[in-house]
Coordinates of C-alpha atoms in Angstrom, one line a residue:
X1 CA 101.1 103.5 92.2
X2 CA 97.4 102.3 92.8
X3 CA 93.7 102.8 91.7
X4 CA 90.1 101.5 92.5
X5 CA 87.5 100.9 90.6
X6 CA 83.6 100.5 91.3
X7 CA 82.6 98.0 89.1
X8 CA 78.2 97.9 90.4
X9 CA 77.1 100.9 89.7
X10 CA 77.7 101.5 93.6
X11 CA 79.0 104.5 92.1
X12 CA 78.1 107.0 89.7
X13 CA 80.4 109.2 89.6
X14 CA 84.2 109.4 90.9
X15 CA 84.3 113.3 91.4
X16 CA 81.7 112.4 94.7
X17 CA 83.8 109.1 96.5
X18 CA 85.1 110.8 99.8
X19 CA 89.3 112.4 100.3
X20 CA 91.2 109.6 100.3
X21 CA 95.6 108.8 100.6
X22 CA 97.2 106.2 98.6
X23 CA 97.6 103.0 100.9
X24 CA 100.9 102.7 98.7
X25 CA 102.7 106.3 99.2
X26 CA 100.5 108.2 101.2
X27 CA 99.5 111.7 98.4
X28 CA 96.0 111.9 97.8
X29 CA 93.6 109.8 95.3
X30 CA 92.6 111.5 91.9
X31 CA 88.9 111.3 92.0
X32 CA 87.6 110.7 88.6
X33 CA 85.8 108.3 86.6
X34 CA 81.7 107.6 85.6
X35 CA 80.3 104.9 85.0
X36 CA 79.9 104.6 81.6
X37 CA 80.8 101.4 80.1
X38 CA 82.6 101.9 76.3
X39 CA 80.4 99.7 74.9
X40 CA 77.8 102.3 74.7
X41 CA 79.8 103.7 72.1
X42 CA 81.6 100.7 69.8
X43 CA 78.0 98.1 70.9
X44 CA 79.2 94.6 72.5
X45 CA 80.7 93.0 69.6
X46 CA 81.8 96.1 67.4
X47 CA 79.2 96.8 65.6
X48 CA 77.4 100.3 66.2
X49 CA 78.9 103.0 63.9
X50 CA 80.0 104.6 66.5
X51 CA 78.5 108.4 67.8
X52 CA 81.5 111.3 68.4
X53 CA 80.5 114.6 69.0
X54 CA 83.6 117.5 69.6
X55 CA 82.5 120.8 71.0
X56 CA 84.6 123.3 69.9
X57 CA 84.8 127.5 70.7
X58 CA 82.7 129.1 67.4
X59 CA 86.3 131.1 67.4
X60 CA 87.6 128.1 66.3
X61 CA 85.7 125.8 65.0
X62 CA 87.1 126.6 61.5
X63 CA 90.3 125.4 62.4
X64 CA 89.6 122.0 64.1
X65 CA 87.4 120.7 60.5
X66 CA 90.5 122.0 58.7
X67 CA 92.1 120.4 61.4
X68 CA 90.7 116.4 59.9
X69 CA 92.4 116.6 57.0
X70 CA 95.8 117.1 58.6
X71 CA 94.5 113.6 60.3
X72 CA 93.1 111.4 58.3
X73 CA 94.3 113.6 53.9
X74 CA 92.1 116.0 52.0
X75 CA 90.7 112.9 49.4
X76 CA 89.5 110.6 53.3
X77 CA 87.2 113.7 54.6
X78 CA 84.1 115.1 53.6
X79 CA 81.9 118.1 54.7
X80 CA 78.0 116.0 55.6
X81 CA 75.6 117.2 52.4
X82 CA 72.6 118.5 53.0
X83 CA 69.6 118.8 50.6
X84 CA 67.2 121.7 50.7
X85 CA 63.4 121.0 48.9
X86 CA 60.5 123.0 48.1
X87 CA 58.3 123.8 51.1
X88 CA 54.4 122.9 50.3
X89 CA 54.4 127.1 50.7
X90 CA 56.5 127.7 48.0
X91 CA 55.4 125.3 45.8
X92 CA 51.6 126.6 45.8
X93 CA 53.6 130.0 45.1
X94 CA 55.3 128.3 41.8
X95 CA 52.1 127.0 40.6
X96 CA 50.8 130.4 41.6
X97 CA 52.7 132.4 40.1
X98 CA 52.8 130.2 36.3
X99 CA 49.6 129.9 36.3
X100 CA 49.3 133.8 35.9
X101 CA 52.0 134.0 33.5
X102 CA 50.8 131.8 31.2
X103 CA 46.8 132.9 31.7
X104 CA 45.8 128.7 32.1
X105 CA 43.0 130.2 34.7
X106 CA 43.9 126.8 36.6
X107 CA 40.9 125.4 38.8
X108 CA 42.0 124.8 42.4
X109 CA 42.0 120.8 42.9
X110 CA 44.8 121.3 39.4
X111 CA 46.6 124.0 41.6
X112 CA 46.5 121.5 45.0
X113 CA 47.7 118.2 42.8
X114 CA 50.4 120.8 40.5
X115 CA 51.5 121.8 44.0
X116 CA 51.8 119.1 45.5
X117 CA 53.8 117.5 42.8
X118 CA 56.7 120.4 43.8
X119 CA 56.4 119.2 47.2
X120 CA 60.1 117.8 48.1
X121 CA 61.7 118.5 45.5
X122 CA 65.3 119.1 45.7
X123 CA 65.6 122.6 45.5
X124 CA 69.7 123.1 46.6
X125 CA 72.5 121.5 47.9
X126 CA 74.5 123.1 51.3
X127 CA 76.8 121.8 54.2
X128 CA 75.9 120.8 57.6
X129 CA 77.6 123.0 59.7
X130 CA 79.1 120.6 62.2
X131 CA 79.7 117.3 60.9
X132 CA 82.1 115.7 58.9
X133 CA 81.6 112.4 57.3
X134 CA 85.4 110.1 57.2
X135 CA 86.2 107.6 54.2
X136 CA 87.7 105.0 55.6
X137 CA 91.5 104.7 54.6
X138 CA 91.4 101.6 52.9
X139 CA 88.7 102.7 50.7
X140 CA 87.4 106.0 47.9
X141 CA 84.3 107.8 48.9
X142 CA 83.4 107.0 45.4
X143 CA 82.3 103.3 47.4
X144 CA 79.5 105.1 49.1
X145 CA 78.8 108.5 47.6
X146 CA 79.0 110.8 44.8
X147 CA 80.4 114.5 46.1
X148 CA 79.7 117.8 45.2
X149 CA 80.6 121.6 46.6
X150 CA 77.9 123.0 48.1
X151 CA 75.4 125.0 46.3
X152 CA 77.5 124.1 43.1
X153 CA 80.0 126.9 44.7
X154 CA 83.0 125.7 43.2
X155 CA 84.9 127.7 44.9
X156 CA 84.4 126.7 48.9
X157 CA 86.1 125.1 50.8
X158 CA 84.9 121.7 51.6
X159 CA 83.5 119.6 49.4
X160 CA 80.2 117.8 50.3
X161 CA 78.7 114.2 50.5
X162 CA 76.6 114.3 47.4
X163 CA 73.4 112.2 49.0
X164 CA 71.6 113.9 52.5
X165 CA 73.7 112.9 55.5
X166 CA 70.9 110.9 56.6
X167 CA 70.4 107.7 53.8
X168 CA 74.0 107.3 54.9
X169 CA 75.2 107.7 58.3
X170 CA 75.0 104.1 59.6
X171 CA 77.5 103.4 56.7
X172 CA 80.0 105.8 57.2
X173 CA 82.2 107.3 60.0
X174 CA 80.8 111.3 60.8
X175 CA 82.9 113.8 63.2
X176 CA 80.4 116.2 64.9
X177 CA 82.7 119.2 65.6
X178 CA 80.6 122.0 66.5
X179 CA 80.7 124.8 67.8
X180 CA 79.5 125.9 71.6
X181 CA 80.1 129.0 73.6
X182 CA 80.9 126.8 77.0
X183 CA 84.6 126.3 75.4
X184 CA 85.0 130.9 75.1
X185 CA 84.3 130.9 78.4
X186 CA 86.8 128.8 79.8
X187 CA 88.6 130.4 77.0
X188 CA 88.4 133.8 78.8
X189 CA 88.4 132.8 81.9
X190 CA 91.8 131.3 81.6
X191 CA 92.8 134.1 79.9
X192 CA 91.6 136.7 82.8
X193 CA 93.0 134.7 85.9
X194 CA 95.5 132.7 85.2
X195 CA 94.1 129.7 85.9
X196 CA 94.0 126.0 85.0
X197 CA 90.6 124.4 84.2
X198 CA 91.3 121.5 84.7
X199 CA 92.9 122.5 87.9
X200 CA 89.9 123.7 89.7
X201 CA 88.1 121.0 92.4
X202 CA 85.4 119.0 91.0
X203 CA 83.8 119.0 94.2
X204 CA 83.6 121.5 95.7
X205 CA 81.1 122.8 98.8
X206 CA 80.4 125.7 97.8
X207 CA 79.8 125.6 94.5
X208 CA 77.5 122.5 95.2
X209 CA 75.0 125.2 96.8
X210 CA 74.5 126.8 94.1
X211 CA 71.8 124.1 92.8
X212 CA 69.8 124.3 96.1
X213 CA 70.0 128.2 97.5
X214 CA 71.7 131.6 96.6
X215 CA 73.2 131.4 100.5
X216 CA 77.5 131.0 98.3
X217 CA 76.2 134.1 96.7
X218 CA 76.3 136.0 99.4
X219 CA 72.3 137.3 98.1
X220 CA 68.9 136.6 98.8
X221 CA 66.7 134.3 96.4
X222 CA 64.1 137.8 96.5
X223 CA 67.3 140.1 95.8
X224 CA 67.9 137.8 92.5
X225 CA 64.1 136.4 91.2
X226 CA 65.4 132.9 91.7
X227 CA 65.8 130.4 94.3
X228 CA 69.3 128.2 92.8
X229 CA 72.4 130.6 92.7
X230 CA 73.1 128.9 88.4
X231 CA 71.7 132.2 86.8
X232 CA 74.3 132.1 83.6
X233 CA 75.7 129.0 84.4
X234 CA 75.8 126.8 80.7
X235 CA 72.9 124.0 81.8
X236 CA 71.2 124.7 84.6
X237 CA 70.5 128.5 84.1
X238 CA 67.2 127.9 82.9
X239 CA 63.4 128.5 84.2
X240 CA 63.0 124.6 82.9
X241 CA 66.2 123.4 84.8
X242 CA 66.1 125.8 87.2
X243 CA 62.9 124.0 89.2
X244 CA 63.9 121.2 88.3
X245 CA 66.8 121.6 90.7
X246 CA 63.8 123.5 93.2
X247 CA 62.0 120.0 92.6
X248 CA 64.9 116.9 93.1
X249 CA 67.6 119.4 95.6
X250 CA 70.9 117.3 93.8
X251 CA 74.4 118.0 96.0
X252 CA 76.4 115.6 93.7
X253 CA 78.0 115.5 90.5
X254 CA 76.2 112.0 89.7
X255 CA 72.7 113.7 90.1
X256 CA 73.9 117.0 88.4
X257 CA 74.0 114.0 85.3
X258 CA 70.9 113.3 85.9
X259 CA 69.5 116.2 86.0
X260 CA 71.3 116.9 82.4
X261 CA 70.6 114.1 81.0
X262 CA 66.6 114.5 81.8
X263 CA 66.7 118.1 80.2
X264 CA 67.7 117.3 77.3
X265 CA 65.7 114.0 76.7
X266 CA 62.9 113.9 75.1
X267 CA 59.1 112.5 77.3
X268 CA 62.3 111.5 80.3
X269 CA 61.7 113.8 82.6
X270 CA 58.0 115.8 81.6
X271 CA 55.0 113.1 82.5
X272 CA 57.8 110.1 83.5
X273 CA 61.0 110.6 85.7
X274 CA 59.0 113.6 87.5
X275 CA 55.9 111.9 88.1
X276 CA 58.1 109.2 90.3
X277 CA 60.1 111.9 92.2
X278 CA 57.1 113.7 93.0
X279 CA 54.2 111.2 93.5
X280 CA 56.1 108.3 94.3
X281 CA 59.5 109.6 96.5
X282 CA 61.9 108.2 93.9
X283 CA 65.6 109.3 94.4
X284 CA 67.0 111.1 91.8
X285 CA 69.6 108.9 91.3
X286 CA 67.4 106.2 90.7
X287 CA 65.6 107.4 87.3
X288 CA 66.8 106.6 84.3
X289 CA 68.7 109.9 83.2
X290 CA 70.9 109.5 80.1
X291 CA 70.7 106.7 77.4
X292 CA 73.4 104.4 79.7
X293 CA 72.0 104.3 82.5
X294 CA 69.5 101.8 81.2
X295 CA 72.2 99.3 80.2
X296 CA 73.8 99.7 82.8
X297 CA 70.6 99.1 85.8
X298 CA 70.0 96.0 83.6
X299 CA 73.3 94.7 83.5
X300 CA 72.9 95.1 86.9
X301 CA 69.3 92.9 87.0
X302 CA 71.3 90.2 85.7
X303 CA 69.7 91.1 82.1
X304 CA 72.2 89.6 79.4
X305 CA 74.5 92.2 78.3
X306 CA 73.2 92.1 74.4
X307 CA 69.8 92.5 75.5
X308 CA 70.7 94.9 77.6
X309 CA 72.0 96.9 74.9
X310 CA 69.3 95.8 72.0
X311 CA 67.3 98.1 74.8
X312 CA 69.4 100.6 75.3
X313 CA 69.2 101.4 72.0
X314 CA 66.0 101.0 71.1
X315 CA 64.5 103.2 73.8
X316 CA 66.6 106.1 72.9
X317 CA 65.3 106.4 70.1
X318 CA 62.0 106.2 71.2
X319 CA 61.2 102.8 69.6
X320 CA 59.7 100.9 73.3
X321 CA 60.2 97.7 74.0
X322 CA 59.2 95.1 71.8
X323 CA 57.5 91.5 73.3
X324 CA 60.4 89.7 73.2
X325 CA 62.2 92.7 75.3
X326 CA 60.1 92.3 77.8
X327 CA 59.3 88.9 78.3
X328 CA 63.4 89.3 79.5
X329 CA 63.0 92.0 81.6
X330 CA 60.3 90.0 83.6
X331 CA 62.3 87.0 83.6
X332 CA 64.7 89.2 85.1
X333 CA 62.0 91.1 87.3
X334 CA 62.6 94.6 86.6
X335 CA 60.4 96.5 88.2
X336 CA 56.5 97.8 86.2
X337 CA 57.4 100.9 87.0
X338 CA 61.5 101.2 84.6
X339 CA 59.3 99.3 82.0
X340 CA 56.5 101.7 81.9
X341 CA 59.1 104.2 81.8
X342 CA 61.4 103.0 79.1
X343 CA 58.1 103.0 77.0
X344 CA 57.1 106.7 77.8
X345 CA 60.7 107.6 76.4
X346 CA 61.4 109.8 73.0
X347 CA 65.0 110.2 72.7
X348 CA 67.8 109.9 75.9
X349 CA 70.8 111.8 75.9
X350 CA 74.0 110.5 76.2
X351 CA 76.0 109.6 79.6
X352 CA 79.3 111.8 78.0
X353 CA 78.2 114.1 76.7
X354 CA 76.4 115.4 80.1
X355 CA 79.8 114.6 81.9
X356 CA 81.0 117.1 80.1
X357 CA 78.9 119.7 80.1
X358 CA 78.2 118.6 83.5
X359 CA 81.8 119.0 83.7
X360 CA 82.2 122.8 82.7
X361 CA 79.0 123.6 84.5
X362 CA 81.5 123.0 87.5
X363 CA 83.7 125.2 86.1
X364 CA 82.0 128.7 85.7
X365 CA 80.3 128.2 88.6
X366 CA 83.7 127.6 90.4
X367 CA 84.7 131.6 88.7
X368 CA 81.1 132.9 89.9
X369 CA 81.4 131.6 93.0
X370 CA 85.0 132.2 94.3
X371 CA 85.6 135.1 91.6
X372 CA 82.5 137.0 90.5
X373 CA 84.3 139.6 88.4
X374 CA 86.4 137.1 86.0
X375 CA 82.7 135.5 85.9
X376 CA 80.2 138.4 84.8
X377 CA 83.2 139.6 82.5
X378 CA 83.6 136.3 80.4
X379 CA 80.0 135.5 80.6
X380 CA 78.7 139.7 79.3
X381 CA 82.3 139.4 76.8
X382 CA 80.5 135.5 75.4
X383 CA 77.4 135.1 75.5
X384 CA 75.6 138.9 76.4
X385 CA 74.1 140.2 72.8
X386 CA 71.6 142.7 73.9
X387 CA 72.3 145.0 75.8
X388 CA 70.0 148.4 77.6
X389 CA 73.5 150.8 78.5
X390 CA 71.2 153.4 80.0
X391 CA 69.5 150.8 82.5
X392 CA 72.4 147.9 83.4
X393 CA 74.7 151.7 84.2
X394 CA 71.8 153.1 85.7
X395 CA 72.4 151.6 89.1
X396 CA 70.7 148.6 90.8
X397 CA 66.9 150.1 90.5
X398 CA 67.0 151.3 86.8
X399 CA 68.6 147.5 86.2
X400 CA 65.7 145.9 88.1
X401 CA 62.6 148.2 86.9
X402 CA 63.8 147.6 83.6
X403 CA 64.3 143.6 84.6
X404 CA 60.6 144.2 85.9
X405 CA 59.0 145.7 83.3
X406 CA 59.8 142.7 79.9
X407 CA 58.8 140.2 83.3
X408 CA 55.6 141.9 83.6
X409 CA 54.7 142.0 79.7
X410 CA 55.2 137.6 80.0
X411 CA 54.6 135.7 76.6
X412 CA 53.6 139.5 74.9
X413 CA 57.9 140.4 75.3
X414 CA 59.6 140.2 72.2
X415 CA 62.6 137.8 71.8
X416 CA 64.9 140.2 72.3
X417 CA 62.9 141.7 74.9
X418 CA 63.6 138.1 76.0
X419 CA 67.2 138.1 75.6
X420 CA 67.7 141.2 77.3
X421 CA 65.8 140.1 80.1
X422 CA 69.1 137.3 80.8
X423 CA 71.5 139.7 80.5
X424 CA 69.8 142.4 82.6
X425 CA 69.0 139.4 85.2
X426 CA 73.4 138.6 85.2
X427 CA 73.3 142.2 86.3
X428 CA 71.2 142.7 88.6
X429 CA 72.8 139.4 90.9
X430 CA 75.8 141.3 89.8
X431 CA 74.9 144.9 90.9
X432 CA 73.1 142.8 94.4
X433 CA 77.1 141.3 95.1
X434 CA 77.8 144.7 95.0
X435 CA 79.8 144.7 91.7
X436 CA 79.3 148.1 89.5
X437 CA 78.1 147.9 85.6
X438 CA 80.2 151.4 83.7
X439 CA 78.6 152.9 80.7
X440 CA 80.8 152.6 77.6
X441 CA 84.6 154.4 78.1
X442 CA 85.7 156.3 74.7
X443 CA 88.9 156.4 76.6
X444 CA 89.4 152.5 78.4
X445 CA 86.4 150.5 76.4
X446 CA 87.1 147.3 73.8
X447 CA 85.7 146.9 71.3
X448 CA 84.1 143.9 71.5
X449 CA 84.5 142.3 75.6
X450 CA 84.0 144.1 78.6
X451 CA 87.0 145.8 80.7
X452 CA 88.1 145.2 84.4
X453 CA 88.8 148.4 86.2
X454 CA 89.4 148.2 90.0
X455 CA 88.5 145.0 91.4
X456 CA 84.7 146.0 91.1
X457 CA 83.7 147.7 87.5
X458 CA 83.2 146.4 84.6
X459 CA 83.3 148.9 81.0
X460 CA 80.7 148.1 78.7
X461 CA 82.4 147.7 75.7
X462 CA 81.3 150.0 72.6
X463 CA 79.0 146.9 70.1
X464 CA 77.1 147.7 73.3
X465 CA 75.8 150.4 72.5
X466 CA 73.0 150.0 70.4
X467 CA 73.2 150.7 66.1
X468 CA 76.9 149.7 66.8
X469 CA 78.2 147.2 65.1
X470 CA 80.9 144.7 65.6
X471 CA 83.0 146.2 63.2
X472 CA 82.2 150.1 63.0
X473 CA 83.6 149.8 66.8
X474 CA 86.3 147.7 65.6
X475 CA 87.3 151.1 64.5
X476 CA 86.2 153.3 67.0
X477 CA 88.9 151.7 68.9
X478 CA 91.7 151.5 65.9
X479 CA 91.2 155.1 65.7
X480 CA 91.5 156.0 69.6
X481 CA 95.7 154.1 68.7
X482 CA 96.3 156.2 66.2
X483 CA 95.7 159.6 67.8
X484 CA 93.1 160.7 70.8
X485 CA 89.8 162.4 71.1
X486 CA 89.5 165.5 71.3
X487 CA 86.6 166.9 74.6
X488 CA 83.9 168.9 74.4
X489 CA 85.8 172.0 75.4
X490 CA 89.3 170.6 72.6
X491 CA 86.1 170.5 70.2
X492 CA 84.3 174.3 70.4
X493 CA 88.2 175.8 70.2
X494 CA 88.4 174.7 66.7
X495 CA 84.5 175.2 65.9
X496 CA 83.4 171.7 65.3
X497 CA 80.8 171.2 67.6
X498 CA 78.6 174.4 68.7
X499 CA 77.6 175.5 71.8
X500 CA 73.9 174.7 71.9
X501 CA 74.8 171.1 70.4
X502 CA 77.0 170.7 74.2
X503 CA 74.4 172.5 76.1
X504 CA 71.8 170.2 74.5
X505 CA 74.4 167.3 75.2
X506 CA 74.7 168.9 79.2
X507 CA 70.5 169.6 79.1
X508 CA 69.8 165.6 78.6
X509 CA 72.6 164.5 80.6
X510 CA 70.4 167.1 83.8
X511 CA 67.4 165.0 83.2
X512 CA 68.6 161.9 83.2
X513 CA 70.4 162.3 86.4
X514 CA 73.4 160.0 86.0
X515 CA 76.0 160.2 87.7
X516 CA 78.6 162.3 86.2
X517 CA 80.8 158.7 85.5
X518 CA 78.1 157.8 83.2
X519 CA 76.9 160.3 81.8
X520 CA 76.3 160.5 77.9
X521 CA 79.2 161.8 75.5
X522 CA 79.7 163.5 72.6
X523 CA 80.3 160.4 71.4
X524 CA 77.1 158.7 72.1
X525 CA 75.2 161.4 71.1

């Protein structure tokens, strides 16, 4: 019955509006929308090739790709082709091999010359993991590019463009249908809870507290080794972004959008907006965060729309300000600091991407605050790849000790240990919040996903066992469904396992000092 639009930049996001009832019917008004003009997408004169990025669950990505064939027709969609070239070191290896095989005894300068000539030569072709080229309905693919199968594999599902995407990206439309973990996590949370993600409020005050402290989790910063409660929240969980949160204290959706834009850009935060916030005392909402901000800020300052658009396009690509654009900005009294900031930027994130990411992050964060067992189950099932079951299932102190051990290594920690550290931090937070983590259970564990037992316990899946792949884990579950596993006593009676093996297993459990429910079974052994 009623709508109201804010068109002068006074509101960055509709989610930040105060609650208000409709003057026509008295029902609460929906709060939605962002200050993202459609012209960012196509240009003011429809002269920009739009950039369409779509994030799908990695489990669904192939289906999304195939659906584009249904939408546009098989002869109008092609995977964006890639060309792999010979690297300089590989080229030098070719020359050395040729020299050796033919006993040429080439001089070093000749070897260098030949290697330089071979560097950059096409080696093989491939396909972009998410890029799909869409050919206009009234045109033919050969109007733009020859086509081929990747690496000449004629049984491949997709044909690809012969030219590398970067050489034709200004001529044809590209869809980026990407695989992403966030939609998988959201779907997992929906399946566990029965709650529609679109019904989750975007203005829950307890959720916003996560970005400034740990109170809404019921723990102290010392307990979880973090001053914010955003561990495991997409976009806001990394040490770099957590430092940004500590420096800026965001409290609105618009400010979270700024954080997302600043963290994804290049030379947008460090040495740029960070200095303006910490040294000049500027507010987060006033600095440049996303590429759209430049166009909208300049329009609000009186700069003509077409010039504002062109300046945004130049700056977001790291091309700085031309003398003509500087003159236009000075004419309209654009502040000096604003122009300096534009000159430093190398790449800027689009606001639409940031909005999509932050909406997903708030949905996940809502579950973390209000339904923690579902949150940790979804996170560990979808995102976690590395586990130390003995430490995690051994209790709070056991998990903490392993975490401190990795932290003490600093930069000397291996990539696997750094990945494990992230999982240990989440499991530590879980224990601190009163939830429990149990060892793999031969009768209850799933192959891939964590299983919730009662109201407060997660049981690890078979894939969490070191060295046990998903396919083997699935075979274990399949075998369990066919018939029950034998106990120690059954095996001993049947003579399948000697008493000495069982004694050794009992000895291991005694040495580990694990509580009975977490002890090693014959299966682990």
